[in-house]
Amino acid sequence: MTAATTAVEAVPDRPIGIFDSGFGGLTVVRSMIDLMPDESLVYFGDTGRYPYGPRPAEEVRGFALEIGEFLSREFACKLIVVACNTAASVALEELRALLGVPVVGVIEPGMRAALKTTESGRVGVIGTVGTIGSGAYQELAQRVAPTEEIFCAACPGFVEFVERGETASEQVHVLAERLLAPLKRAGVDTLLLGCTHYPFLARTIGDVMGREVVLVSSADETAFDVKALIEREGIARLAGGPPSHRWLSSGDVDWFVEMGRRLLGPELESAEKVELGS
Ligand code: DGL
């Protein structure tokens, strides 16, 4: 796998590739379709290997490089969106070096959205064990907002609830009460959902945090970044004929369609099974 074999020429008609460990990246896709309805998309949900959060960084990095290379090779994607904080926190720079097309992550856009929102300067960030453990948010905050107070908390288990389609059960509420307690005590006024699965738990998380805390996701801000980038690079697709949307899953494809459609909307009509390496 070398840059030479994976680099593709970026042209307007080619699709944008997006990936996540499972359904989470669909939150970003929703914003992208709404903002850029003419763009063709290929989405890869690694549902056969989720969750990424508890896995060692090295393993997640390997998955991310494998998927990025696959999307570039098979679909000649003109741009890749790493719609997974856990993968972005360990592999974004390597993907940029490897793929030869623009690669957009979710961490910087998410942090920017949170910083725009906070009034008190006390911001909570929640994510997987991998993301929070990587220090990616802490380092970014130190660099771009050294005077704000950032409180980070890992939320193991949240992703699994979403993947099972359990977004508002009593059990996930009990777990949220326990995991979010330190952030409530910290008195944050803004909570950044630093995992793309978490917007699907927004009702539960909002109930627990209380109405005075604003929940922020990276989805819209990431979509804005993608739009600005393709316009700047002159690679936005010109309208003319409907765009193509393809949905790929490494796990149970029937479940991917059933649950994915419920979470994303009618654009997700059918999915294809893809099995990667390991
Ligand atoms: N959506 C992924 C993220 O943003 C979840 C990772 C996981 O599978 O644990 O981090």
mmCIF file of N, CA and C and ligand atoms in Angstrom, residues 20-25 49-55 83-88 106 127-131 159-160 163 193-198, ligand 1:
data_model
loop_
_atom_site.group_PDB
_atom_site.id
_atom_site.type_symbol
_atom_site.label_atom_id
_atom_site.label_comp_id
_atom_site.label_asym_id
_atom_site.label_seq_id
_atom_site.Cartn_x
_atom_site.Cartn_y
_atom_site.Cartn_z
ATOM 1 N N ASP A 20 -17.020 5.140 9.044
ATOM 2 C CA ASP A 20 -17.150 5.107 10.507
ATOM 3 C C ASP A 20 -17.121 3.631 10.912
ATOM 4 N N SER A 21 -17.063 3.386 12.224
ATOM 5 C CA SER A 21 -17.118 2.003 12.700
ATOM 6 C C SER A 21 -18.505 1.393 12.482
ATOM 7 N N GLY A 22 -19.503 2.223 12.268
ATOM 8 C CA GLY A 22 -20.863 1.675 12.129
ATOM 9 C C GLY A 22 -21.833 2.732 11.667
ATOM 10 N N PHE A 23 -22.868 2.959 12.492
ATOM 11 C CA PHE A 23 -23.926 3.902 12.093
ATOM 12 C C PHE A 23 -23.589 5.366 12.400
ATOM 13 N N GLY A 24 -22.585 5.599 13.248
ATOM 14 C CA GLY A 24 -22.329 6.964 13.725
ATOM 15 C C GLY A 24 -22.107 7.983 12.618
ATOM 16 N N GLY A 25 -21.339 7.586 11.612
ATOM 17 C CA GLY A 25 -21.028 8.524 10.534
ATOM 18 C C GLY A 25 -22.252 8.980 9.769
ATOM 19 N N ARG A 49 -16.832 -4.863 12.676
ATOM 20 C CA ARG A 49 -15.694 -4.754 13.597
ATOM 21 C C ARG A 49 -15.894 -3.677 14.662
ATOM 22 N N TYR A 50 -17.116 -3.109 14.759
ATOM 23 C CA TYR A 50 -17.356 -2.092 15.776
ATOM 24 C C TYR A 50 -17.361 -2.796 17.137
ATOM 25 N N PRO A 51 -17.197 -2.187 18.258
ATOM 26 C CA PRO A 51 -16.840 -0.785 18.403
ATOM 27 C C PRO A 51 -15.328 -0.591 18.293
ATOM 28 N N TYR A 52 -14.931 0.563 17.820
ATOM 29 C CA TYR A 52 -13.508 0.901 17.734
ATOM 30 C C TYR A 52 -12.988 1.412 19.086
ATOM 31 N N GLY A 53 -13.870 2.039 19.831
ATOM 32 C CA GLY A 53 -13.452 2.742 21.053
ATOM 33 C C GLY A 53 -12.573 1.950 22.004
ATOM 34 N N PRO A 54 -12.927 0.689 22.308
ATOM 35 C CA PRO A 54 -12.103 -0.057 23.264
ATOM 36 C C PRO A 54 -10.856 -0.688 22.655
ATOM 37 N N ARG A 55 -10.679 -0.604 21.347
ATOM 38 C CA ARG A 55 -9.545 -1.286 20.701
ATOM 39 C C ARG A 55 -8.259 -0.458 20.826
ATOM 40 N N ALA A 83 -15.512 10.021 9.416
ATOM 41 C CA ALA A 83 -16.658 10.415 10.239
ATOM 42 C C ALA A 83 -16.674 9.624 11.541
ATOM 43 N N CYS A 84 -15.510 9.433 12.086
ATOM 44 C CA CYS A 84 -15.331 8.652 13.320
ATOM 45 C C CYS A 84 -14.224 9.330 14.107
ATOM 46 N N ASN A 85 -14.562 9.802 15.293
ATOM 47 C CA ASN A 85 -13.562 10.474 16.115
ATOM 48 C C ASN A 85 -12.423 9.543 16.516
ATOM 49 N N THR A 86 -12.788 8.298 16.828
ATOM 50 C CA THR A 86 -11.776 7.354 17.307
ATOM 51 C C THR A 86 -10.726 7.118 16.227
ATOM 52 N N ALA A 87 -11.186 6.946 14.980
ATOM 53 C CA ALA A 87 -10.250 6.741 13.869
ATOM 54 C C ALA A 87 -9.495 8.032 13.559
ATOM 55 N N ALA A 88 -10.216 9.150 13.563
ATOM 56 C CA ALA A 88 -9.571 10.429 13.242
ATOM 57 C C ALA A 88 -8.501 10.778 14.272
ATOM 58 N N VAL A 106 -13.380 14.924 11.969
ATOM 59 C CA VAL A 106 -14.508 15.505 12.700
ATOM 60 C C VAL A 106 -14.089 16.217 13.986
ATOM 61 N N GLY A 127 -16.537 11.205 24.497
ATOM 62 C CA GLY A 127 -16.128 10.395 23.353
ATOM 63 C C GLY A 127 -15.855 8.978 23.810
ATOM 64 N N THR A 128 -15.325 8.183 22.908
ATOM 65 C CA THR A 128 -15.010 6.801 23.275
ATOM 66 C C THR A 128 -13.733 6.787 24.132
ATOM 67 N N VAL A 129 -13.451 5.632 24.704
ATOM 68 C CA VAL A 129 -12.224 5.476 25.497
ATOM 69 C C VAL A 129 -11.009 5.772 24.611
ATOM 70 N N GLY A 130 -11.061 5.315 23.359
ATOM 71 C CA GLY A 130 -9.944 5.554 22.436
ATOM 72 C C GLY A 130 -9.738 7.025 22.153
ATOM 73 N N THR A 131 -10.817 7.729 21.864
ATOM 74 C CA THR A 131 -10.712 9.157 21.526
ATOM 75 C C THR A 131 -10.220 9.971 22.718
ATOM 76 N N VAL A 159 -21.818 3.589 22.322
ATOM 77 C CA VAL A 159 -21.822 3.174 20.906
ATOM 78 C C VAL A 159 -22.590 1.865 20.735
ATOM 79 N N GLU A 160 -22.380 0.940 21.663
ATOM 80 C CA GLU A 160 -23.046 -0.361 21.572
ATOM 81 C C GLU A 160 -24.567 -0.208 21.646
ATOM 82 N N GLU A 163 -25.693 0.984 18.222
ATOM 83 C CA GLU A 163 -25.593 -0.071 17.198
ATOM 84 C C GLU A 163 -26.705 -1.113 17.369
ATOM 85 N N LEU A 193 -20.407 16.456 21.603
ATOM 86 C CA LEU A 193 -20.581 15.020 21.401
ATOM 87 C C LEU A 193 -19.434 14.559 20.499
ATOM 88 N N GLY A 194 -18.344 14.149 21.126
ATOM 89 C CA GLY A 194 -17.117 13.836 20.397
ATOM 90 C C GLY A 194 -17.063 12.405 19.909
ATOM 91 N N CYS A 195 -18.207 11.893 19.541
ATOM 92 C CA CYS A 195 -18.325 10.577 18.912
ATOM 93 C C CYS A 195 -19.541 10.697 18.010
ATOM 94 N N THR A 196 -19.383 10.289 16.765
ATOM 95 C CA THR A 196 -20.466 10.541 15.810
ATOM 96 C C THR A 196 -21.714 9.698 16.077
ATOM 97 N N HIS A 197 -21.594 8.704 16.949
ATOM 98 C CA HIS A 197 -22.787 7.944 17.334
ATOM 99 C C HIS A 197 -23.678 8.724 18.312
ATOM 100 N N TYR A 198 -23.069 9.614 19.091
ATOM 101 C CA TYR A 198 -23.779 10.175 20.241
ATOM 102 C C TYR A 198 -24.984 11.069 19.902
HETATM 103 N N1 DGL B 1 -18.519 6.858 15.768
HETATM 104 C C1 DGL B 1 -17.245 6.489 16.365
HETATM 105 C C2 DGL B 1 -16.564 7.729 16.893
HETATM 106 O O1 DGL B 1 -16.889 8.836 16.503
HETATM 107 C C3 DGL B 1 -17.492 5.376 17.333
HETATM 108 C C4 DGL B 1 -16.294 4.517 17.541
HETATM 109 C C5 DGL B 1 -16.617 3.155 18.117
HETATM 110 O O2 DGL B 1 -16.975 2.271 17.334
HETATM 111 O O3 DGL B 1 -16.416 2.944 19.322
HETATM 112 O O4 DGL B 1 -15.653 7.653 17.698
#
